[in-house]
Structures are given as structure tokens and as C-alpha cells.
CSV table of C-alpha atoms and ligand atoms in Angstrom, one decimal:
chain,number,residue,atom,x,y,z
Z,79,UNK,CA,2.7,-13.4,-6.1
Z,80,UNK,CA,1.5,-13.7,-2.2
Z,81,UNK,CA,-1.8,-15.1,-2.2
Z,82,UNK,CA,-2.3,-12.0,0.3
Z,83,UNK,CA,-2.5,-9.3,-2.5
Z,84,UNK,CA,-3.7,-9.1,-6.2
Z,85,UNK,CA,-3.0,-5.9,-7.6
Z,86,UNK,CA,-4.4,-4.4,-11.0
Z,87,UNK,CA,-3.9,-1.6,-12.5
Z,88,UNK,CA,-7.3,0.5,-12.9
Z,89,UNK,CA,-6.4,1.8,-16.4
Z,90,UNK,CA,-4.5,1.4,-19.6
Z,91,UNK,CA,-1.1,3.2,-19.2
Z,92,UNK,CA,-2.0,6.0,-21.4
Z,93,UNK,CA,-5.1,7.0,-18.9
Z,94,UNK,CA,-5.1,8.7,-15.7
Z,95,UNK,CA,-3.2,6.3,-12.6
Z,96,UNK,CA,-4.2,4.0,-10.3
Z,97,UNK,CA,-3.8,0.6,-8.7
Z,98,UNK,CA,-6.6,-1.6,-7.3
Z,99,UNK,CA,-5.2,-4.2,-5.0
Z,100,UNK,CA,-7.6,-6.9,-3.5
Z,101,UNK,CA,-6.9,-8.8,-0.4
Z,102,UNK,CA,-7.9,-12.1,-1.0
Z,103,UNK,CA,-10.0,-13.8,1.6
Z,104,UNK,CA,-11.5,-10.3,3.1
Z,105,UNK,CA,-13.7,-9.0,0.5
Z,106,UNK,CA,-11.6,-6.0,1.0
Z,107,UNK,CA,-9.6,-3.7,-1.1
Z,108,UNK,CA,-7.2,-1.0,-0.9
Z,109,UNK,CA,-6.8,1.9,-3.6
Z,110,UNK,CA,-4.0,3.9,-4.7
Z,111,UNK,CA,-5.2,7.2,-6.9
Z,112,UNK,CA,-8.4,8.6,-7.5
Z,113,UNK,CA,-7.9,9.5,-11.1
Z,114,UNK,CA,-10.7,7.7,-13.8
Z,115,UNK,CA,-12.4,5.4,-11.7
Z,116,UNK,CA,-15.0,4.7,-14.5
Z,117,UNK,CA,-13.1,1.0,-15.0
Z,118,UNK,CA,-14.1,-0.3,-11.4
Z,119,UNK,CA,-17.5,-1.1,-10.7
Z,120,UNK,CA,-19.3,-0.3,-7.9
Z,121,UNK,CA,-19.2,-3.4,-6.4
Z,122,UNK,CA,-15.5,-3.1,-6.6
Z,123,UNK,CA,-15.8,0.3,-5.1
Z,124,UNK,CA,-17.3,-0.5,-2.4
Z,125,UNK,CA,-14.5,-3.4,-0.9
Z,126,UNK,CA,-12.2,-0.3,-1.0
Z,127,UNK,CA,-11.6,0.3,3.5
Z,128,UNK,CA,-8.4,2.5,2.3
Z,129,UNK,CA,-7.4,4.8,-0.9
Z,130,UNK,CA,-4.3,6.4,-0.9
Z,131,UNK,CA,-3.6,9.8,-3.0
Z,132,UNK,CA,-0.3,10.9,-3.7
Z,133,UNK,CA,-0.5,13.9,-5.0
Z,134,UNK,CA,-4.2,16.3,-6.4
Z,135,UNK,CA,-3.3,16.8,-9.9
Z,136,UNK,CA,-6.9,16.0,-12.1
Z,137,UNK,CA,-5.6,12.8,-13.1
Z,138,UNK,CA,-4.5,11.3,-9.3
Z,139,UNK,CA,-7.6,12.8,-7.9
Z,140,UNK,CA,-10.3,13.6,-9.9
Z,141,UNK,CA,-12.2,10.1,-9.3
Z,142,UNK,CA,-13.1,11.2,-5.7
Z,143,UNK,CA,-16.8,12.1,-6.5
Z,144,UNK,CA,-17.5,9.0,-8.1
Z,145,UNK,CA,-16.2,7.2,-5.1
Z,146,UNK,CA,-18.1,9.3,-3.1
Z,147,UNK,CA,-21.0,8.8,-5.1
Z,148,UNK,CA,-20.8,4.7,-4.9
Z,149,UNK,CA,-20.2,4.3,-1.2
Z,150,UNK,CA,-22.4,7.6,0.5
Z,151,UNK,CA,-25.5,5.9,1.8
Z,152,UNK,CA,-24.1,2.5,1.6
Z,153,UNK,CA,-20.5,2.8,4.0
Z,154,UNK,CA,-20.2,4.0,7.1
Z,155,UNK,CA,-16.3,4.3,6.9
Z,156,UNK,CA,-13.7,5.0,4.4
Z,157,UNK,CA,-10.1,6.0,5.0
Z,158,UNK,CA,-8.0,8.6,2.9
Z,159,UNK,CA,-4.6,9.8,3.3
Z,160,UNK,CA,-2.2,11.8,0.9
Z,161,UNK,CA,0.0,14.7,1.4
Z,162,UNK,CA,-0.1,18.0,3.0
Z,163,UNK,CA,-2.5,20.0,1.9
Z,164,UNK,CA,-5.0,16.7,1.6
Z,165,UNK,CA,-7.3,16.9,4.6
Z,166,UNK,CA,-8.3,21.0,2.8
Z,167,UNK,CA,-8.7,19.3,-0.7
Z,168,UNK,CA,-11.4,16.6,0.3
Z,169,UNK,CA,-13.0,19.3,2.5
Z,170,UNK,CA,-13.0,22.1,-0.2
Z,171,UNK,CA,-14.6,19.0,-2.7
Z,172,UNK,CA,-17.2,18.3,0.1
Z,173,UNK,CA,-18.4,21.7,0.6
Z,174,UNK,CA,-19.3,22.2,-2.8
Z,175,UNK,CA,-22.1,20.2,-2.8
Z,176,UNK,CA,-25.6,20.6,-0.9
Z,177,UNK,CA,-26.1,18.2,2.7
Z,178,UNK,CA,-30.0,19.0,3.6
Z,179,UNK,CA,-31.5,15.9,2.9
Z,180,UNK,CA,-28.0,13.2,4.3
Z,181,UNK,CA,-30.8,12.0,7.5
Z,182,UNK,CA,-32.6,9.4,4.4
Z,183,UNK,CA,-29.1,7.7,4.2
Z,184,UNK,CA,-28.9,4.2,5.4
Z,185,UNK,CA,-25.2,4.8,6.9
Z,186,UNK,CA,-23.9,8.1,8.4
Z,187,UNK,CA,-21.0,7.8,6.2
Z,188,UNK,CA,-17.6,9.0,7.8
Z,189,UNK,CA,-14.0,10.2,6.0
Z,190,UNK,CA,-11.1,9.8,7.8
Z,191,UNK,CA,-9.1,12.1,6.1
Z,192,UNK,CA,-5.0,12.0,6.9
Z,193,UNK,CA,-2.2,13.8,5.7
Z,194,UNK,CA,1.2,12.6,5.8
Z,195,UNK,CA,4.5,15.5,5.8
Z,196,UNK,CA,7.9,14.2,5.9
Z,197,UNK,CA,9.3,13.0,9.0
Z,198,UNK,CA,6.3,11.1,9.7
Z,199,UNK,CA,3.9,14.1,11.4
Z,200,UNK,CA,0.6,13.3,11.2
Z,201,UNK,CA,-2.8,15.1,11.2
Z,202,UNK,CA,-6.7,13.7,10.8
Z,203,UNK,CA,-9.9,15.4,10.6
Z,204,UNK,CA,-13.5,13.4,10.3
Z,205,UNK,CA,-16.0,14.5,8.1
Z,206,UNK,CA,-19.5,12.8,8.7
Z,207,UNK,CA,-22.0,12.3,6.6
Z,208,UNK,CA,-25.0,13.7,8.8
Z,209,UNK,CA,-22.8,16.6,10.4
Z,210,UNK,CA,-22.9,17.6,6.8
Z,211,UNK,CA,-19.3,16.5,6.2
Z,212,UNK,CA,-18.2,19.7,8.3
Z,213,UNK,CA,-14.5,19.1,9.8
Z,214,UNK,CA,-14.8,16.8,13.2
Z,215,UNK,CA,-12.1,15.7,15.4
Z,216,UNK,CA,-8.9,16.8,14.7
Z,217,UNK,CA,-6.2,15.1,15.6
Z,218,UNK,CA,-2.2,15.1,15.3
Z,219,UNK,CA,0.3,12.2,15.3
Z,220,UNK,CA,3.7,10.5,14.0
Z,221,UNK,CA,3.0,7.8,11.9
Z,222,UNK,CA,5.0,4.7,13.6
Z,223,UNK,CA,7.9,3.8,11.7
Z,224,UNK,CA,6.0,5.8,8.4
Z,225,UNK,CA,3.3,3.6,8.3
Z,226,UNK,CA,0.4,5.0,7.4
Z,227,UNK,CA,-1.6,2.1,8.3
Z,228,UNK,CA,-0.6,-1.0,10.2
Z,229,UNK,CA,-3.0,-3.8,10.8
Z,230,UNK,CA,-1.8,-7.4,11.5
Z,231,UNK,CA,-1.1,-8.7,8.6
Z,232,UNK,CA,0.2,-6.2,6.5
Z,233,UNK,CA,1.0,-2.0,6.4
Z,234,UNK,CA,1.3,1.1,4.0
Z,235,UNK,CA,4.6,3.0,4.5
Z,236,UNK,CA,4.8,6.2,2.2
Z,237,UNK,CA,7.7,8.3,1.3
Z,238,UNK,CA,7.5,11.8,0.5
Z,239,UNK,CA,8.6,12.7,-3.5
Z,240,UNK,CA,9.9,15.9,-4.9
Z,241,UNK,CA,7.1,16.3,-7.9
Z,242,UNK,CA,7.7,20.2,-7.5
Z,243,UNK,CA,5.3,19.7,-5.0
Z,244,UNK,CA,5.4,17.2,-2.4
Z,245,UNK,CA,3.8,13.7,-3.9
Z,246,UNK,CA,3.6,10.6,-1.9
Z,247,UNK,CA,4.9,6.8,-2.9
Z,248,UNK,CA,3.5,4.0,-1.0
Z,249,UNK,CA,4.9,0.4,-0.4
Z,250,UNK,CA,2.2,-1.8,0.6
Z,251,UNK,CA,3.9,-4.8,2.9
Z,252,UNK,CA,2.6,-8.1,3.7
Z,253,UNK,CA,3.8,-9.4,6.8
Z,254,UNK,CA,6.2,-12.2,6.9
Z,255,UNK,CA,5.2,-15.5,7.5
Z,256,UNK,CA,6.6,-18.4,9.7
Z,257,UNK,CA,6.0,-21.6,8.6
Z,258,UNK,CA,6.0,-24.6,11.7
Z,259,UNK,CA,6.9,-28.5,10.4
Z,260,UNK,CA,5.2,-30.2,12.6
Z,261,UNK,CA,7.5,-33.5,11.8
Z,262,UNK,CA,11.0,-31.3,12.8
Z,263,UNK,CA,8.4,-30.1,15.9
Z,264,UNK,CA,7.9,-33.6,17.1
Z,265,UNK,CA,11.9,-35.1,16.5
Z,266,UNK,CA,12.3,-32.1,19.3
Z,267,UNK,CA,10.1,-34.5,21.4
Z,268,UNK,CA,7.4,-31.7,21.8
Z,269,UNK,CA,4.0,-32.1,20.2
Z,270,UNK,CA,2.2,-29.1,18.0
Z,271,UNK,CA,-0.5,-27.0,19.9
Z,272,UNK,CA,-1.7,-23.2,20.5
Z,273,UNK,CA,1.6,-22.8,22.1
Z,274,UNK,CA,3.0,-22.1,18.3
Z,275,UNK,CA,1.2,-18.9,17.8
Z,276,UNK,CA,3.8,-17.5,21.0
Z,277,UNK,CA,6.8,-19.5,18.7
Z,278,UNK,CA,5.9,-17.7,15.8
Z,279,UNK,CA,5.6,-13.9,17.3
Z,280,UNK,CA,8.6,-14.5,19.1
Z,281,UNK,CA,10.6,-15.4,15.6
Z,282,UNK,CA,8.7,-12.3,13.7
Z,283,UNK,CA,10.2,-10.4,17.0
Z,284,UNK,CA,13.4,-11.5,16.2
Z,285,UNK,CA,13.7,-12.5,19.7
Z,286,UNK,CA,17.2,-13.8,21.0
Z,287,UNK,CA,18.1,-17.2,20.9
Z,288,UNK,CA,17.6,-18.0,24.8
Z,289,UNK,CA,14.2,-16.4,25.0
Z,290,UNK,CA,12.0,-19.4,26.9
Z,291,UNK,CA,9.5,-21.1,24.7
Z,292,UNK,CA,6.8,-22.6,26.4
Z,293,UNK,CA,5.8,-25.8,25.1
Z,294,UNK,CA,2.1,-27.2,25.9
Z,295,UNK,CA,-0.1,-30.1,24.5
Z,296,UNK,CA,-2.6,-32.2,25.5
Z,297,UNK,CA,-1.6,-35.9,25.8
Z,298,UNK,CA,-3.6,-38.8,26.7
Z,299,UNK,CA,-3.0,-38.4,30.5
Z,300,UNK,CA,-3.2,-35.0,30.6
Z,301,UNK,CA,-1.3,-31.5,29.8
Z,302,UNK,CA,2.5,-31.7,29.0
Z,303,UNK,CA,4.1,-28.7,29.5
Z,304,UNK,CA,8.0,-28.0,28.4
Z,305,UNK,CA,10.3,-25.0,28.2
Z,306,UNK,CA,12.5,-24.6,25.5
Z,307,UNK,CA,14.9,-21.8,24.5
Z,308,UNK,CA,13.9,-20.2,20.8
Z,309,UNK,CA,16.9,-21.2,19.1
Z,310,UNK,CA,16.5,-24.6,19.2
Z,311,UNK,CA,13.0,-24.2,17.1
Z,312,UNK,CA,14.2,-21.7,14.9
Z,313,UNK,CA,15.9,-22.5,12.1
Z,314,UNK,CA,14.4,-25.6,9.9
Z,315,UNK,CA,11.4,-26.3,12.5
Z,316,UNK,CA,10.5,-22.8,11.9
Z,317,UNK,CA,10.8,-21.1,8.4
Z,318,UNK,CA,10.4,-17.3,7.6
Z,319,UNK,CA,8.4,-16.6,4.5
Z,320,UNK,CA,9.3,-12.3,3.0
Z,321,UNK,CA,6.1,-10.9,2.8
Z,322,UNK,CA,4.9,-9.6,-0.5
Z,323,UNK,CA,6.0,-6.1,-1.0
Z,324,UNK,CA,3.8,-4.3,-3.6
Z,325,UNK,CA,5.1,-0.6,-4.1
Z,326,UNK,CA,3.7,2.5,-5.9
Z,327,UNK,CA,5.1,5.4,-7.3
Z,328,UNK,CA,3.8,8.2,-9.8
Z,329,UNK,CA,4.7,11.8,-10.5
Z,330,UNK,CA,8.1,12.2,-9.2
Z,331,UNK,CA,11.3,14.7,-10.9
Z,332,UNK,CA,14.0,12.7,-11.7
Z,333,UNK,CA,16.6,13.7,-9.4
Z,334,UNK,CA,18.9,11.6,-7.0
Z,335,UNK,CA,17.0,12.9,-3.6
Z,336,UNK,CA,13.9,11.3,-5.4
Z,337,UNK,CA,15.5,7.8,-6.7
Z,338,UNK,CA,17.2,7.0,-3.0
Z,339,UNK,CA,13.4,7.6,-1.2
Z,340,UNK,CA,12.5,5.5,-4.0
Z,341,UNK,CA,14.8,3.0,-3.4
Z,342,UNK,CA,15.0,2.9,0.1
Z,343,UNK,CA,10.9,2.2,-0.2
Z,344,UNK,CA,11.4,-0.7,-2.9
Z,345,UNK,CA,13.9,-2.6,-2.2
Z,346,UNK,CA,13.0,-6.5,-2.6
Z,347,UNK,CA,9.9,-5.2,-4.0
Z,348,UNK,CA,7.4,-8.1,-5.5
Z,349,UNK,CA,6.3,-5.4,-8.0
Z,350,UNK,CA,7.3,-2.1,-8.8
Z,351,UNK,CA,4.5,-0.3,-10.2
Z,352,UNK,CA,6.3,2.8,-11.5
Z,353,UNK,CA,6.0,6.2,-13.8
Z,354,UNK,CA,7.7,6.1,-17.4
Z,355,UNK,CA,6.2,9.1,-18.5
Z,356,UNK,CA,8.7,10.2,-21.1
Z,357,UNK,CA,11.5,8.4,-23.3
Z,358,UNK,CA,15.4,8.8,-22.3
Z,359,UNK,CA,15.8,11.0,-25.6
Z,360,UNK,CA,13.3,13.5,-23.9
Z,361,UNK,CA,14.8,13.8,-20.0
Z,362,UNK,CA,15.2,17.8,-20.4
Z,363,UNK,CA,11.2,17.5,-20.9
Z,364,UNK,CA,11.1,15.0,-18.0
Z,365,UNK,CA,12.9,17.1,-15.7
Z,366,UNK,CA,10.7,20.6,-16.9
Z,367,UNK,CA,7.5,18.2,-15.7
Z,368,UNK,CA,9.2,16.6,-12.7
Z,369,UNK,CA,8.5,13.2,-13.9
Z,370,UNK,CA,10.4,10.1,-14.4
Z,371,UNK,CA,12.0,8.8,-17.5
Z,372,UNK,CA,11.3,5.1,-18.8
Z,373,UNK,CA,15.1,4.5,-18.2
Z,374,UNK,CA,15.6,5.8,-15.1
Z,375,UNK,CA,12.3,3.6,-13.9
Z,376,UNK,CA,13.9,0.8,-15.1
Z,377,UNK,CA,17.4,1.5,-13.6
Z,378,UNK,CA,15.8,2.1,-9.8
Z,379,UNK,CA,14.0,-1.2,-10.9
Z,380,UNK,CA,16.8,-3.4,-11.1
Z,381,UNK,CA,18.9,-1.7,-8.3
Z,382,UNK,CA,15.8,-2.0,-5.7
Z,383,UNK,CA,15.9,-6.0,-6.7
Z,384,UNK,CA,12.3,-5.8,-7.5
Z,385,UNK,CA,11.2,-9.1,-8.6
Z,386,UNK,CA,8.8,-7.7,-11.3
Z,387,UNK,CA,8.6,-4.3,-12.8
Z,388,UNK,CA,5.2,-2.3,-14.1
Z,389,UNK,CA,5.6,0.4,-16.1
Z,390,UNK,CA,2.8,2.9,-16.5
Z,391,UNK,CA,1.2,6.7,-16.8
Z,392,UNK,CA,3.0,7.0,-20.0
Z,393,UNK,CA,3.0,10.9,-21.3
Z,394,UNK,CA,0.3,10.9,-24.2
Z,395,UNK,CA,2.5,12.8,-26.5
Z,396,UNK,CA,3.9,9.1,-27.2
Z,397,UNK,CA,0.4,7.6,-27.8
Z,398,UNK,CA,0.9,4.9,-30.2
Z,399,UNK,CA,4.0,4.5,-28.4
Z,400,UNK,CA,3.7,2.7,-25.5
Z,401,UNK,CA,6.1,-0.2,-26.4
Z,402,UNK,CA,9.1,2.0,-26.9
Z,403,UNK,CA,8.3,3.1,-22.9
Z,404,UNK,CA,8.1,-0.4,-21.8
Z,405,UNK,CA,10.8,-1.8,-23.5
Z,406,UNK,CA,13.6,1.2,-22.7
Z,407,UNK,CA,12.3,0.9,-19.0
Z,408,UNK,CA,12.4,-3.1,-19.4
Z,409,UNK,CA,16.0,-3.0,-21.3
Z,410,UNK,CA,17.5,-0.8,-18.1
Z,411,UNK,CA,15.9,-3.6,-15.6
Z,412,UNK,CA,17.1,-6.4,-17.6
Z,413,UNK,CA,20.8,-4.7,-17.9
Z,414,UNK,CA,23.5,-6.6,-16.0
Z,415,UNK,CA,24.4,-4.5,-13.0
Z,416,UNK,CA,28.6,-4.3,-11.4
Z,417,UNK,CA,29.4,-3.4,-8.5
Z,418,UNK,CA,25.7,-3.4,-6.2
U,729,LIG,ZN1,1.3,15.3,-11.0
U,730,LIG,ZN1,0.2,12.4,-13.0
């Protein structure tokens, strides 16, 4: 696992979803699902800058209030996104409760609130804590590339599921890494220095092999300054590290339109959290709930190259159970594959 990411599940796999993933070194986090929060203290509640909800059924959205509840008074910003239909959800659960008395609160708390259709398009709407969370600021957008959120070191890309509504899936991606040597660096003749932080955009940029590098250090009589094309730093001067690719999916019918967004979203995946709601012996049940079998979890699994699969938000009519889920789903990763 990246030292970037540590992601844990908020619940057993027989109780409502989630995933709570910490980003080491920030005292951040970002959260997938707002089912039973009751497992995360508020301490861990309140490193969350980003919860993503992919669908409102009870049990992927129900654990809004308590979030609410944690961070009003004490944030001043939280992030949300999920699918159409979002931004009205979070508003109809704000206006249901009484604002008079939000002036006494230390922060003027606001909610970002995006939803995400497919194709990328885009729309935001603010609700702030002493405007009485009333809609603010609308805004429309395509997300770049799909990404939901893009920061420096790492984005969220989503893909929209068929769940017989839409329901989102989400691939949270760690940016790669390039690693300098400074030994290989000096056999070049050139000496390490800011200069490498231009080296190592211009190899994440995939730039072309002539690009000019421009080489500067200090030296004992002064600054030395030399011009080098890319290619001849790239290579073993110059490693690329994959990011970690952590990828979440719930609630989704298990039909081929549904496995290729899938797939397409976790290919090379670090882990694959993903739905095994029912057993292989049951898929005419799975398909009546549009939701995933163990098998088929397993199977998208193995042909996405994930490195590790999770499987979880079993059905509870197998409570008791949950090995048989884990193992069918585990069995179909494990089988040897032809022809990929
Ligand atoms: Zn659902
Ligand atoms: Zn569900």
C-alpha cells in the first residue's frame, strides 16, 4: 500500500457501506458513503475535507445528520458530491431542521454540494450555515477528465452505474511519483538542485525526449548552469513510481454496460473495494435488486489486475454467511485467466 492512502472500511460487511480513507501526513480524510457512521469518531469525522455518495438509498446516506452534527459549529467547509438528484437531497435534509439560533456558531459552516451526470456535466450549489443553509451560488461545469476533485497529489474520478437508478463508483488516484538518483544525476556531470522539481513535471508530462532541461547548482565559484535534452535523464536517473489507485464500487445491476465502466475505472487498481451482495446460486435475485454477485466481483477483480480485492455490503439474507461471499468472490479472482 502507498504510504499516501490508508483505507478502512467503516463497518462489518453485513452493515450499511462505507470507506474511510486517511491521507497520511495531512490530518485529512476523504469519505465514501454516508451510511452508519456510528463506528468513526468525531475526531475522525472531522479530518473528513471530502465525502463522496453514490447513490441515497438509507444505507449509503443516512449517516449525513450525524456528520452534520460533528462538524456544524466546528468546520467552516466540507465538500459533497454524488449523483443527479444530490444537490436536492442534502437541501431537502437541511430544510427540515430549524436555523434561528446558527449566529452562536464558532464557524459559518459551508456545503459544497456537487452532482455529477454522465458525460462529466457538472452542477454546485452552497449552502451556508448562517444563510440558514438556503441554496447559494449556483454553478455549472464539466468535470476535467471526470475528476471530481483534482488536487496535486492525487484525484477522485467517478463513473456513472446502472443501479436502476444512476449510482456512482469512484477511483481515488495517487499521483505517480518520480524518483531522482542523485548518483546516476552526477555520472551525467550535473549536480542535484531545485532544477529537479522542472525534471520531474516534465517526465509526469510525458514530455518528448528533446524537451530542454535546464540544469542549475551552486558550485563553489558560483552558479553552473547546463541544458540537457529530457531523454538523457529519463530512464534509470529518473524512475516513475504508479500511484496508488484505491477504487470504490457499491450498488450496481450486474450487467455488461456496468462491468466495462467498472473496469475501465479499476484497472491496476491497488484495492478493489467492491459489492458481493448475493451468492452465484442467487444471480436472478441479484439482477431483480440490481446488485452485484460475489462471482462476478471477483471476475471484474482479476480482469481489472487489481492487486487486492475487498469484498463487502453482503445481502443479510446470508448472515452467518459471509465466508461463502468472500470465498466465491476470492475463488473467481484467484482463477487462472486465458486469453486477457
Ligand atoms: Zn442501493
Ligand atoms: Zn446499498
Amino acid at each position: 500500500m502507498s504510504s499516501r492512502f490508508h483505507p478502512v472500511l467503516v463497518n462489518e460487511p453485513f452493515s450499511d457501506p462505507g470507506l474511510y480513507v486517511e491521507l497520511m501526513f495531512e490530518k485529512r480524510a476523504i469519505l465514501f458513503d454516508l451510511g452508519d457512521l456510528g463506528a468513526l469518531s468525531p475526531r475522525k469525522l472531522l479530518r473528513v475535507s471530502d465525502v463522496f455518495v453514490s447513490h441515497m438509498h438509507m444505507d449509503h446516506f443516512c449517516g449525513f445528520e450525524r456528520l452534520l452534527r460533528v462538524v456544524l459549529g466546528r468546520k467552516s467547509a466540507l465538500r459533497l458530491y454524488g449523483p443527479p438528484g444530490f444537490v436536492d437531497a442534502v437541501g431537502h435534509k437541511l430544510a427540515a431542521y430549524t436555523w434561528n439560533l446558527v449566529d452562536n456558531y464558532d464557524t459559518d459552516l459551508t456545503l459544497s454540494i456537487t452532482e455529477i451526470a454522465n458525460g462529466g456535466d457538472r452542477r454546485t450549489v452552497d449552502f451556508r450555515c448562517r444563510a440558514r443553509f438556503r441554496p447559494e451560488n449556483e454553478r455549472f461545469d464539466v468535470a476535467p477528465d471526470g475528476r471530481l476533485l483534482a488536487e496535486s497529489g492525487f484525484s477522485v474520478r467517478a463513473a456513472v452505474l446502472d443501479h436502476g437508478i444512476p449510482c456512482l463508483a469512484f477511483a481515488l488516484e495517487e499521483r505517480a511519483h518520480v524518483n531522482v538518483w542523485k548518483n546516476r544525476i552526477e555520472d551525467r556531470g550535473l549536480r542535484v538542485g531545485p532544477w529537479l522539481r522542472d525534471l520531474k513535471e516534465a517526465i509526469l508530462r510525458d514530455d518528448p525526449d528533446d524537451t530542454p532541461i535546464r540544469a542549475r547548482w551552486r558550485a563553489d565559484d558560483g552558479i553552473v548552469e547546463r541544458t540537457v535534452p529530457l531523454g538523457t535523464l529519463r530512464g534509470d536517473a529518473a524512475t516513475v513510481t504508479a500511484g496508488a489507485r484505491i477504487v470504490y464500487v457499491v450498488d450496481a445491476a450486474p450487467n455488461a454496460a456496468n462491468i466495462a465502466r467498472i473496469l475501465d475505472l479499476a484497472t491496476d487498481a491497488t484495492v478493489l473495494f467492491i459489492e458481493s451482495a448475493f451468492l452465484d446460486a442467487d444471480t436472478d435475485r441479484a439482477r431483480e435488486r440490481h446488485h452485484l454477485t460475489a462471482r462476478i466481483a471477483g471476475d471484474i477483480a482479476a480482469r481489472a489486475g487489481a492487486q487486492r480485492l475487498v469484498t463487502f455490503h453482503y445481502s443479510p439474507r446470508y448472515e452467518g454467511r459471509g465466508d461463502e461471499l468472500a470465498a466465491e468472490a476470492e475463488a473467481a479472482f484467484r482463477k487462472p485467466r486465458q486469453g486477457l
